[in-house]
Each structure stands twice: as C-alpha cells, then as structure tokens.
C-alpha cells in the first residue's frame, strides 16, 4: 500500500445496552454535494466528472436530524492529487486523499520556538451537527521513501479536536495526545503547538487493514473525552524532493463505516471508531 495513511478506529466508551448504533457510510451512504455544485444525492461519495476527483465536501444524515459534513482545504502550495477524495477501490473503504505540491516540505523553523512551522498542507475537517464524544483515532502506513537518492516523501500527520467552529490556525484547537507511536515514527510539536507524527525510518511500509494497535507505522491520537463539535486531520509532506512527492490518506473503520452511537446525555453522541 504505497504512500497512504490508514485511519483506523477504536473506542473503549461503554454505552447503555438499550442504545442502538447508527453509521456513517462513505461507500454506500447517501451524500449531498450540492453546496459546491455537485449532486444533492449520491450513493457513496461522488466523483466530479469535470475533474475526475472526488467532490471536495459532502454532507450525510447519520441519524434523524444529525448531520456530518466532511470537507478538505489545501493551504499554501499544497494541491490535490489525481485521486483526491476518491473512494479507495482496493484497500480499506474510505476517501483517498493526496497532497502534491512543490512547497509542502515544511522546512521553515520558527525563530522563537525552534519548531517547524506547519505550512503547505491539506486539512480534512469533520463537522457534526450535534456534539460527539471521541475516544481515539489511529492512522497507519505513515512512511518515507527515496527516489534516485532524493527524499521523495516523508509522511507527517497531526490531529486536533474543536468546539464551536474549526480553528483556522493549526494547534489552536483541543490538542490530541499521542498515546501510541510506532517504532518507525517520531513525534513532534509544531510551532503553534499541534502534536504530529512523522516517518523517521526509511521504507515504504505495508500495513494490514485495519492496522494492529501496535503497528510500527501507526500513531494513535486520543482525546480527553469531552464533547466536541468536530475534529481536523492535518496532512503534509516533510520530504526534500523538489516535486514534493506523492502522498495519500485513506479513512478506514470497521467494514465500510465509522460507527456512532448515542450517549446518555440528550444532546450528545459518541463516536465509536472500531477496529477489528
């Protein structure tokens, strides 16, 4: 599986026995892309025929009156690759994101903190219409490779949660704690305080679907357990090749779906991202 992160899932949140689960289904669910000129109803995340890429945003009703909106933004010189927001037909179901740009190497260092400035990246935003409680998110197949002696890509990914509106400045939301770091990875913090992980050991890894909890190329981001309105995934390249390399991220959960279930509080939902 080349150049892909796999977002896996798990939860230890205990639900009352009488509460039924409901699902977000990227592959077969009904999605509305009309906010950006696409169809108002499609079975599974749709592809824009004019670009042959997946639409950049979409909304689905995941339970009666409860909606999830997923969107993607490119910052700086980062840009979508040919498979951006397409369903992955071979590996785990979900969206396939790519980030391809000449300036996404992120070598600028903040002179005050001495940390890397997060710039030229893709931001994937998940916004819920009602509060959710999240346990943790696992991303796997974070790797690095060279081509003709030059660094082609060096995957890096960060996660943060938020209340209200999504933060525009990475690191200004609710920081996610790294609770598992694969042996091929190292962790760091951006100049603005975003926790992230990147591939330190050379090699294009192959990761099972879903990745095990101790996978050498995976990282687990955990939350504090408080109710949130959404979360953001930041994805950028720390490679040194002039062309920025090729990168991707695939969302994965049990089967085709991220599973949600209601919690006892009347205005809250629990996001249960399961791995098997």
PDB file of C-alpha atoms in Angstrom:
ATOM      1  CA  UNK A   1       0.000   0.000   0.000  1.00  0.00           C
ATOM      2  CA  UNK A   2       2.012   2.957  -1.255  1.00  0.00           C
ATOM      3  CA  UNK A   3       2.061   6.405   0.313  1.00  0.00           C
ATOM      4  CA  UNK A   4      -1.107   6.053   2.339  1.00  0.00           C
ATOM      5  CA  UNK A   5      -2.151   6.731   5.870  1.00  0.00           C
ATOM      6  CA  UNK A   6      -4.914   4.474   7.114  1.00  0.00           C
ATOM      7  CA  UNK A   7      -7.246   5.994   9.658  1.00  0.00           C
ATOM      8  CA  UNK A   8      -8.371   3.155  11.839  1.00  0.00           C
ATOM      9  CA  UNK A   9     -10.613   3.247  14.797  1.00  0.00           C
ATOM     10  CA  UNK A  10     -11.343   2.067  18.234  1.00  0.00           C
ATOM     11  CA  UNK A  11     -13.247   3.030  21.335  1.00  0.00           C
ATOM     12  CA  UNK A  12     -13.497   1.992  24.940  1.00  0.00           C
ATOM     13  CA  UNK A  13     -16.585   4.138  25.572  1.00  0.00           C
ATOM     14  CA  UNK A  14     -19.252   1.993  27.220  1.00  0.00           C
ATOM     15  CA  UNK A  15     -22.817   2.507  26.004  1.00  0.00           C
ATOM     16  CA  UNK A  16     -26.090   1.683  27.710  1.00  0.00           C
ATOM     17  CA  UNK A  17     -27.355  -1.694  26.386  1.00  0.00           C
ATOM     18  CA  UNK A  18     -30.621  -0.246  25.062  1.00  0.00           C
ATOM     19  CA  UNK A  19     -28.946   2.291  22.792  1.00  0.00           C
ATOM     20  CA  UNK A  20     -28.704   1.369  19.119  1.00  0.00           C
ATOM     21  CA  UNK A  21     -25.782   2.267  16.894  1.00  0.00           C
ATOM     22  CA  UNK A  22     -26.027   4.143  13.628  1.00  0.00           C
ATOM     23  CA  UNK A  23     -23.448   4.631  10.921  1.00  0.00           C
ATOM     24  CA  UNK A  24     -21.549   6.955   8.633  1.00  0.00           C
ATOM     25  CA  UNK A  25     -21.130   5.051   5.409  1.00  0.00           C
ATOM     26  CA  UNK A  26     -18.699   6.616   2.935  1.00  0.00           C
ATOM     27  CA  UNK A  27     -19.049   3.897   0.318  1.00  0.00           C
ATOM     28  CA  UNK A  28     -22.796   3.271   0.251  1.00  0.00           C
ATOM     29  CA  UNK A  29     -24.336   6.082   2.313  1.00  0.00           C
ATOM     30  CA  UNK A  30     -26.333   8.953   0.838  1.00  0.00           C
ATOM     31  CA  UNK A  31     -24.220  12.111   0.473  1.00  0.00           C
ATOM     32  CA  UNK A  32     -25.172  15.645  -0.574  1.00  0.00           C
ATOM     33  CA  UNK A  33     -22.542  17.598  -2.556  1.00  0.00           C
ATOM     34  CA  UNK A  34     -24.853  20.423  -3.683  1.00  0.00           C
ATOM     35  CA  UNK A  35     -23.076  23.040  -1.530  1.00  0.00           C
ATOM     36  CA  UNK A  36     -20.252  23.070  -4.090  1.00  0.00           C
ATOM     37  CA  UNK A  37     -22.292  22.430  -7.216  1.00  0.00           C
ATOM     38  CA  UNK A  38     -22.451  18.636  -7.100  1.00  0.00           C
ATOM     39  CA  UNK A  39     -25.455  16.309  -6.833  1.00  0.00           C
ATOM     40  CA  UNK A  40     -27.834  16.682  -3.899  1.00  0.00           C
ATOM     41  CA  UNK A  41     -27.973  12.910  -3.532  1.00  0.00           C
ATOM     42  CA  UNK A  42     -25.422  10.230  -4.355  1.00  0.00           C
ATOM     43  CA  UNK A  43     -24.979   6.696  -3.087  1.00  0.00           C
ATOM     44  CA  UNK A  44     -21.440   6.805  -1.749  1.00  0.00           C
ATOM     45  CA  UNK A  45     -19.067   9.762  -2.054  1.00  0.00           C
ATOM     46  CA  UNK A  46     -19.358  11.003  -5.651  1.00  0.00           C
ATOM     47  CA  UNK A  47     -16.702  11.900  -8.230  1.00  0.00           C
ATOM     48  CA  UNK A  48     -16.823  15.243 -10.008  1.00  0.00           C
ATOM     49  CA  UNK A  49     -16.930  14.367 -13.742  1.00  0.00           C
ATOM     50  CA  UNK A  50     -15.209  17.617 -14.695  1.00  0.00           C
ATOM     51  CA  UNK A  51     -12.086  16.896 -12.621  1.00  0.00           C
ATOM     52  CA  UNK A  52     -12.279  13.103 -12.141  1.00  0.00           C
ATOM     53  CA  UNK A  53     -11.586  13.720  -8.449  1.00  0.00           C
ATOM     54  CA  UNK A  54     -13.988  13.270  -5.592  1.00  0.00           C
ATOM     55  CA  UNK A  55     -16.031  16.310  -4.596  1.00  0.00           C
ATOM     56  CA  UNK A  56     -14.195  18.417  -2.018  1.00  0.00           C
ATOM     57  CA  UNK A  57     -17.041  18.351   0.520  1.00  0.00           C
ATOM     58  CA  UNK A  58     -20.187  16.435   1.333  1.00  0.00           C
ATOM     59  CA  UNK A  59     -22.884  16.053   3.975  1.00  0.00           C
ATOM     60  CA  UNK A  60     -24.739  12.970   5.161  1.00  0.00           C
ATOM     61  CA  UNK A  61     -27.575  12.486   7.645  1.00  0.00           C
ATOM     62  CA  UNK A  62     -26.114   9.919  10.018  1.00  0.00           C
ATOM     63  CA  UNK A  63     -29.211   9.732  12.218  1.00  0.00           C
ATOM     64  CA  UNK A  64     -32.560  11.515  12.243  1.00  0.00           C
ATOM     65  CA  UNK A  65     -31.710  15.212  12.283  1.00  0.00           C
ATOM     66  CA  UNK A  66     -27.993  14.581  12.895  1.00  0.00           C
ATOM     67  CA  UNK A  67     -25.602  15.516  10.095  1.00  0.00           C
ATOM     68  CA  UNK A  68     -21.891  15.127   9.393  1.00  0.00           C
ATOM     69  CA  UNK A  69     -20.076  17.377   6.925  1.00  0.00           C
ATOM     70  CA  UNK A  70     -16.651  16.338   5.636  1.00  0.00           C
ATOM     71  CA  UNK A  71     -14.517  18.837   3.730  1.00  0.00           C
ATOM     72  CA  UNK A  72     -10.953  19.373   2.561  1.00  0.00           C
ATOM     73  CA  UNK A  73      -8.834  22.508   2.276  1.00  0.00           C
ATOM     74  CA  UNK A  74      -5.383  22.981   0.745  1.00  0.00           C
ATOM     75  CA  UNK A  75      -3.128  25.576   2.332  1.00  0.00           C
ATOM     76  CA  UNK A  76      -0.178  27.314   0.665  1.00  0.00           C
ATOM     77  CA  UNK A  77       1.281  25.446  -2.306  1.00  0.00           C
ATOM     78  CA  UNK A  78      -0.269  22.088  -1.406  1.00  0.00           C
ATOM     79  CA  UNK A  79      -2.688  20.819  -4.036  1.00  0.00           C
ATOM     80  CA  UNK A  80      -4.950  17.817  -4.673  1.00  0.00           C
ATOM     81  CA  UNK A  81      -3.534  14.828  -6.487  1.00  0.00           C
ATOM     82  CA  UNK A  82      -5.419  12.866  -9.110  1.00  0.00           C
ATOM     83  CA  UNK A  83      -7.057  10.563  -6.552  1.00  0.00           C
ATOM     84  CA  UNK A  84      -8.048  13.206  -4.039  1.00  0.00           C
ATOM     85  CA  UNK A  85     -11.325  12.393  -2.255  1.00  0.00           C
ATOM     86  CA  UNK A  86     -11.931   9.272  -4.301  1.00  0.00           C
ATOM     87  CA  UNK A  87     -13.020   6.031  -2.694  1.00  0.00           C
ATOM     88  CA  UNK A  88     -10.143   3.578  -2.496  1.00  0.00           C
ATOM     89  CA  UNK A  89     -11.258   0.548  -4.543  1.00  0.00           C
ATOM     90  CA  UNK A  90      -8.528  -1.826  -3.388  1.00  0.00           C
ATOM     91  CA  UNK A  91      -7.621  -1.094   0.202  1.00  0.00           C
ATOM     92  CA  UNK A  92      -9.874  -0.165   3.068  1.00  0.00           C
ATOM     93  CA  UNK A  93     -13.055   1.689   2.117  1.00  0.00           C
ATOM     94  CA  UNK A  94     -12.978   5.428   2.599  1.00  0.00           C
ATOM     95  CA  UNK A  95     -11.663   8.519   0.914  1.00  0.00           C
ATOM     96  CA  UNK A  96      -8.227   8.567  -0.692  1.00  0.00           C
ATOM     97  CA  UNK A  97      -6.523  11.928  -0.185  1.00  0.00           C
ATOM     98  CA  UNK A  98      -3.401  13.027  -1.969  1.00  0.00           C
ATOM     99  CA  UNK A  99      -1.223  16.056  -1.376  1.00  0.00           C
ATOM    100  CA  UNK A 100       1.118  17.072  -4.162  1.00  0.00           C
ATOM    101  CA  UNK A 101       2.912  20.401  -4.214  1.00  0.00           C
ATOM    102  CA  UNK A 102       6.370  21.836  -4.681  1.00  0.00           C
ATOM    103  CA  UNK A 103       6.321  23.735  -1.389  1.00  0.00           C
ATOM    104  CA  UNK A 104       4.962  21.138   1.018  1.00  0.00           C
ATOM    105  CA  UNK A 105       8.347  20.297   2.532  1.00  0.00           C
ATOM    106  CA  UNK A 106       7.822  22.389   5.679  1.00  0.00           C
ATOM    107  CA  UNK A 107      11.437  23.235   6.387  1.00  0.00           C
ATOM    108  CA  UNK A 108      10.733  26.685   7.861  1.00  0.00           C
ATOM    109  CA  UNK A 109      11.655  26.920  11.542  1.00  0.00           C
ATOM    110  CA  UNK A 110      10.015  29.374  13.916  1.00  0.00           C
ATOM    111  CA  UNK A 111      12.854  31.526  15.358  1.00  0.00           C
ATOM    112  CA  UNK A 112      11.160  31.844  18.761  1.00  0.00           C
ATOM    113  CA  UNK A 113      10.119  28.248  19.469  1.00  0.00           C
ATOM    114  CA  UNK A 114      12.679  26.483  17.261  1.00  0.00           C
ATOM    115  CA  UNK A 115       9.870  24.248  15.985  1.00  0.00           C
ATOM    116  CA  UNK A 116       8.759  23.617  12.435  1.00  0.00           C
ATOM    117  CA  UNK A 117       6.058  25.869  11.009  1.00  0.00           C
ATOM    118  CA  UNK A 118       3.120  23.935   9.614  1.00  0.00           C
ATOM    119  CA  UNK A 119       2.534  25.296   6.118  1.00  0.00           C
ATOM    120  CA  UNK A 120       1.561  23.926   2.712  1.00  0.00           C
ATOM    121  CA  UNK A 121      -0.711  21.163   3.965  1.00  0.00           C
ATOM    122  CA  UNK A 122      -4.091  19.527   3.446  1.00  0.00           C
ATOM    123  CA  UNK A 123      -6.686  19.896   6.195  1.00  0.00           C
ATOM    124  CA  UNK A 124      -9.567  17.408   6.365  1.00  0.00           C
ATOM    125  CA  UNK A 125     -12.410  18.697   8.557  1.00  0.00           C
ATOM    126  CA  UNK A 126     -15.182  16.620  10.150  1.00  0.00           C
ATOM    127  CA  UNK A 127     -18.080  18.733  11.488  1.00  0.00           C
ATOM    128  CA  UNK A 128     -21.000  17.252  13.431  1.00  0.00           C
ATOM    129  CA  UNK A 129     -24.369  19.000  13.842  1.00  0.00           C
ATOM    130  CA  UNK A 130     -24.559  17.730  17.434  1.00  0.00           C
ATOM    131  CA  UNK A 131     -21.762  17.233  19.982  1.00  0.00           C
ATOM    132  CA  UNK A 132     -19.871  13.936  19.925  1.00  0.00           C
ATOM    133  CA  UNK A 133     -17.557  12.211  22.356  1.00  0.00           C
ATOM    134  CA  UNK A 134     -14.473  10.746  20.743  1.00  0.00           C
ATOM    135  CA  UNK A 135     -12.077   8.242  22.219  1.00  0.00           C
ATOM    136  CA  UNK A 136      -9.164   7.884  19.823  1.00  0.00           C
ATOM    137  CA  UNK A 137      -8.152   7.793  16.167  1.00  0.00           C
ATOM    138  CA  UNK A 138      -5.407   5.631  14.708  1.00  0.00           C
ATOM    139  CA  UNK A 139      -3.579   6.473  11.480  1.00  0.00           C
ATOM    140  CA  UNK A 140      -1.283   3.911   9.909  1.00  0.00           C
ATOM    141  CA  UNK A 141       1.070   3.316   6.973  1.00  0.00           C
ATOM    142  CA  UNK A 142       2.962   6.504   7.762  1.00  0.00           C
ATOM    143  CA  UNK A 143       6.209   6.046   5.880  1.00  0.00           C
ATOM    144  CA  UNK A 144       9.019   7.632   3.891  1.00  0.00           C
ATOM    145  CA  UNK A 145      10.929   6.773   0.719  1.00  0.00           C
ATOM    146  CA  UNK A 146      13.622   7.997  -1.628  1.00  0.00           C
ATOM    147  CA  UNK A 147      13.962   8.025  -5.392  1.00  0.00           C
ATOM    148  CA  UNK A 148      17.303   8.401  -7.196  1.00  0.00           C
ATOM    149  CA  UNK A 149      18.944   9.375  -3.948  1.00  0.00           C
ATOM    150  CA  UNK A 150      16.493  12.184  -3.119  1.00  0.00           C
ATOM    151  CA  UNK A 151      13.802  12.184  -0.462  1.00  0.00           C
ATOM    152  CA  UNK A 152      10.538  11.642  -2.331  1.00  0.00           C
ATOM    153  CA  UNK A 153       8.130  11.835   0.587  1.00  0.00           C
ATOM    154  CA  UNK A 154       8.162  11.805   4.352  1.00  0.00           C
ATOM    155  CA  UNK A 155       4.636  11.391   5.645  1.00  0.00           C
ATOM    156  CA  UNK A 156       3.522  13.563   8.562  1.00  0.00           C
ATOM    157  CA  UNK A 157       0.093  13.836  10.160  1.00  0.00           C
ATOM    158  CA  UNK A 158      -1.479  15.710  13.067  1.00  0.00           C
ATOM    159  CA  UNK A 159      -4.935  15.708  14.682  1.00  0.00           C
ATOM    160  CA  UNK A 160      -6.852  18.181  16.820  1.00  0.00           C
ATOM    161  CA  UNK A 161     -10.407  18.396  18.152  1.00  0.00           C
ATOM    162  CA  UNK A 162     -12.510  21.546  18.496  1.00  0.00           C
ATOM    163  CA  UNK A 163     -15.664  23.126  19.825  1.00  0.00           C
ATOM    164  CA  UNK A 164     -17.569  25.884  18.073  1.00  0.00           C
ATOM    165  CA  UNK A 165     -16.000  26.430  14.655  1.00  0.00           C
ATOM    166  CA  UNK A 166     -12.963  24.669  13.250  1.00  0.00           C
ATOM    167  CA  UNK A 167      -9.729  26.502  14.124  1.00  0.00           C
ATOM    168  CA  UNK A 168      -8.042  28.252  11.236  1.00  0.00           C
ATOM    169  CA  UNK A 169      -4.634  28.071  12.878  1.00  0.00           C
ATOM    170  CA  UNK A 170      -3.337  24.505  13.458  1.00  0.00           C
ATOM    171  CA  UNK A 171      -2.698  23.999  17.137  1.00  0.00           C
ATOM    172  CA  UNK A 172      -5.346  26.439  18.372  1.00  0.00           C
ATOM    173  CA  UNK A 173      -7.951  23.723  18.934  1.00  0.00           C
ATOM    174  CA  UNK A 174      -8.102  20.947  21.527  1.00  0.00           C
ATOM    175  CA  UNK A 175      -4.795  19.151  21.180  1.00  0.00           C
ATOM    176  CA  UNK A 176      -4.841  15.393  20.663  1.00  0.00           C
ATOM    177  CA  UNK A 177      -2.477  13.375  22.840  1.00  0.00           C
ATOM    178  CA  UNK A 178      -0.295  10.776  21.131  1.00  0.00           C
ATOM    179  CA  UNK A 179      -0.876   7.553  23.062  1.00  0.00           C
ATOM    180  CA  UNK A 180       0.750   5.097  20.637  1.00  0.00           C
ATOM    181  CA  UNK A 181       3.736   5.844  18.429  1.00  0.00           C
ATOM    182  CA  UNK A 182       5.015   3.147  16.080  1.00  0.00           C
ATOM    183  CA  UNK A 183       8.682   2.227  16.194  1.00  0.00           C
ATOM    184  CA  UNK A 184       9.225   3.650  12.685  1.00  0.00           C
ATOM    185  CA  UNK A 185       7.868   7.070  13.712  1.00  0.00           C
ATOM    186  CA  UNK A 186       8.848  10.045  15.834  1.00  0.00           C
ATOM    187  CA  UNK A 187       6.582  12.639  17.393  1.00  0.00           C
ATOM    188  CA  UNK A 188       6.969  16.394  17.438  1.00  0.00           C
ATOM    189  CA  UNK A 189       5.005  19.566  18.021  1.00  0.00           C
ATOM    190  CA  UNK A 190       4.544  22.345  15.511  1.00  0.00           C
ATOM    191  CA  UNK A 191       5.435  25.954  16.263  1.00  0.00           C
ATOM    192  CA  UNK A 192       1.786  26.615  17.132  1.00  0.00           C
ATOM    193  CA  UNK A 193       1.500  23.561  19.367  1.00  0.00           C
ATOM    194  CA  UNK A 194      -0.059  20.860  17.152  1.00  0.00           C
ATOM    195  CA  UNK A 195       1.085  17.333  18.046  1.00  0.00           C
ATOM    196  CA  UNK A 196       2.110  15.339  14.992  1.00  0.00           C
ATOM    197  CA  UNK A 197       3.949  12.190  13.966  1.00  0.00           C
ATOM    198  CA  UNK A 198       6.247  11.645  11.009  1.00  0.00           C
ATOM    199  CA  UNK A 199       8.170   8.789   9.434  1.00  0.00           C
ATOM    200  CA  UNK A 200      11.740   8.646  10.695  1.00  0.00           C
ATOM    201  CA  UNK A 201      12.762   5.203   9.377  1.00  0.00           C
ATOM    202  CA  UNK A 202      13.311   4.881   5.632  1.00  0.00           C
ATOM    203  CA  UNK A 203      10.979   2.473   3.899  1.00  0.00           C
ATOM    204  CA  UNK A 204       7.667   2.208   2.042  1.00  0.00           C
ATOM    205  CA  UNK A 205       5.694   0.146   4.559  1.00  0.00           C
ATOM    206  CA  UNK A 206       2.830  -2.262   4.133  1.00  0.00           C
ATOM    207  CA  UNK A 207       0.184  -2.133   6.836  1.00  0.00           C
ATOM    208  CA  UNK A 208      -2.645  -4.565   7.457  1.00  0.00           C
ATOM    209  CA  UNK A 209      -6.217  -3.339   7.195  1.00  0.00           C
ATOM    210  CA  UNK A 210      -7.018  -2.457   9.855  1.00  0.00           C
ATOM    211  CA  UNK A 211      -3.631  -1.908  11.429  1.00  0.00           C
ATOM    212  CA  UNK A 212      -2.950  -3.545  14.763  1.00  0.00           C
ATOM    213  CA  UNK A 213      -2.816  -1.380  17.863  1.00  0.00           C
ATOM    214  CA  UNK A 214       0.972  -1.825  17.965  1.00  0.00           C
ATOM    215  CA  UNK A 215       1.658  -1.346  14.250  1.00  0.00           C
ATOM    216  CA  UNK A 216       5.176   0.040  13.655  1.00  0.00           C
ATOM    217  CA  UNK A 217       3.959   2.633  11.154  1.00  0.00           C
ATOM    218  CA  UNK A 218       0.901   3.882  13.014  1.00  0.00           C
ATOM    219  CA  UNK A 219       0.098   6.599  15.531  1.00  0.00           C
ATOM    220  CA  UNK A 220      -2.872   6.857  17.890  1.00  0.00           C
ATOM    221  CA  UNK A 221      -4.290  10.260  18.815  1.00  0.00           C
ATOM    222  CA  UNK A 222      -6.501  10.311  21.910  1.00  0.00           C
ATOM    223  CA  UNK A 223      -8.917  12.921  23.215  1.00  0.00           C
ATOM    224  CA  UNK A 224      -9.769  14.000  26.735  1.00  0.00           C
ATOM    225  CA  UNK A 225     -13.268  12.533  26.439  1.00  0.00           C
ATOM    226  CA  UNK A 226     -15.077  15.876  26.399  1.00  0.00           C
ATOM    227  CA  UNK A 227     -17.907  16.587  23.965  1.00  0.00           C
ATOM    228  CA  UNK A 228     -16.695  18.203  20.743  1.00  0.00           C
ATOM    229  CA  UNK A 229     -18.223  19.608  17.566  1.00  0.00           C
ATOM    230  CA  UNK A 230     -15.644  18.180  15.192  1.00  0.00           C
ATOM    231  CA  UNK A 231     -12.055  17.238  14.510  1.00  0.00           C
ATOM    232  CA  UNK A 232      -9.404  18.074  11.942  1.00  0.00           C
ATOM    233  CA  UNK A 233      -6.691  15.945  10.361  1.00  0.00           C
ATOM    234  CA  UNK A 234      -3.616  17.778   9.032  1.00  0.00           C
ATOM    235  CA  UNK A 235      -1.532  16.047   6.387  1.00  0.00           C
ATOM    236  CA  UNK A 236       1.722  17.292   4.896  1.00  0.00           C
ATOM    237  CA  UNK A 237       4.995  16.164   3.427  1.00  0.00           C
ATOM    238  CA  UNK A 238       8.334  16.659   5.124  1.00  0.00           C
ATOM    239  CA  UNK A 239      10.349  15.230   2.243  1.00  0.00           C
ATOM    240  CA  UNK A 240      13.080  17.090   0.391  1.00  0.00           C
ATOM    241  CA  UNK A 241      12.371  16.275  -3.260  1.00  0.00           C
ATOM    242  CA  UNK A 242      11.715  19.306  -5.431  1.00  0.00           C
ATOM    243  CA  UNK A 243       8.418  17.865  -6.692  1.00  0.00           C
ATOM    244  CA  UNK A 244       7.078  17.182  -3.197  1.00  0.00           C
ATOM    245  CA  UNK A 245       6.449  13.518  -3.896  1.00  0.00           C
ATOM    246  CA  UNK A 246       3.121  11.696  -3.856  1.00  0.00           C
ATOM    247  CA  UNK A 247       1.052  11.218  -0.709  1.00  0.00           C
ATOM    248  CA  UNK A 248      -2.354   9.940   0.334  1.00  0.00           C
ATOM    249  CA  UNK A 249      -4.597   9.175   3.264  1.00  0.00           C
ATOM    250  CA  UNK A 250      -7.322   6.545   3.430  1.00  0.00           C
ATOM    251  CA  UNK A 251     -10.047   6.622   6.057  1.00  0.00           C
ATOM    252  CA  UNK A 252     -10.844   3.239   7.499  1.00  0.00           C
ATOM    253  CA  UNK A 253     -13.175   1.848  10.124  1.00  0.00           C
ATOM    254  CA  UNK A 254     -14.935  -1.454  10.716  1.00  0.00           C
ATOM    255  CA  UNK A 255     -16.133  -2.639   7.325  1.00  0.00           C
ATOM    256  CA  UNK A 256     -17.147   0.434   5.361  1.00  0.00           C
ATOM    257  CA  UNK A 257     -18.110   2.776   8.136  1.00  0.00           C
ATOM    258  CA  UNK A 258     -17.306   4.939  11.089  1.00  0.00           C
ATOM    259  CA  UNK A 259     -19.860   3.970  13.699  1.00  0.00           C
ATOM    260  CA  UNK A 260     -21.630   6.361  16.018  1.00  0.00           C
ATOM    261  CA  UNK A 261     -23.976   5.640  18.885  1.00  0.00           C
ATOM    262  CA  UNK A 262     -25.964   7.881  21.262  1.00  0.00           C
ATOM    263  CA  UNK A 263     -24.766   8.520  24.803  1.00  0.00           C
ATOM    264  CA  UNK A 264     -26.968   9.160  27.865  1.00  0.00           C
ATOM    265  CA  UNK A 265     -26.753  12.976  27.617  1.00  0.00           C
ATOM    266  CA  UNK A 266     -29.708  14.114  25.458  1.00  0.00           C
ATOM    267  CA  UNK A 267     -27.602  16.443  23.288  1.00  0.00           C
ATOM    268  CA  UNK A 268     -24.542  14.219  22.901  1.00  0.00           C
ATOM    269  CA  UNK A 269     -23.407  11.471  20.577  1.00  0.00           C
ATOM    270  CA  UNK A 270     -20.492   9.082  20.975  1.00  0.00           C
ATOM    271  CA  UNK A 271     -18.210   8.422  18.036  1.00  0.00           C
ATOM    272  CA  UNK A 272     -17.096   4.811  18.147  1.00  0.00           C
ATOM    273  CA  UNK A 273     -14.361   4.212  15.555  1.00  0.00           C
ATOM    274  CA  UNK A 274     -13.929   0.465  15.736  1.00  0.00           C
ATOM    275  CA  UNK A 275     -11.033  -1.736  14.673  1.00  0.00           C
ATOM    276  CA  UNK A 276     -11.026  -5.494  14.341  1.00  0.00           C
TER     277      UNK A 276
END
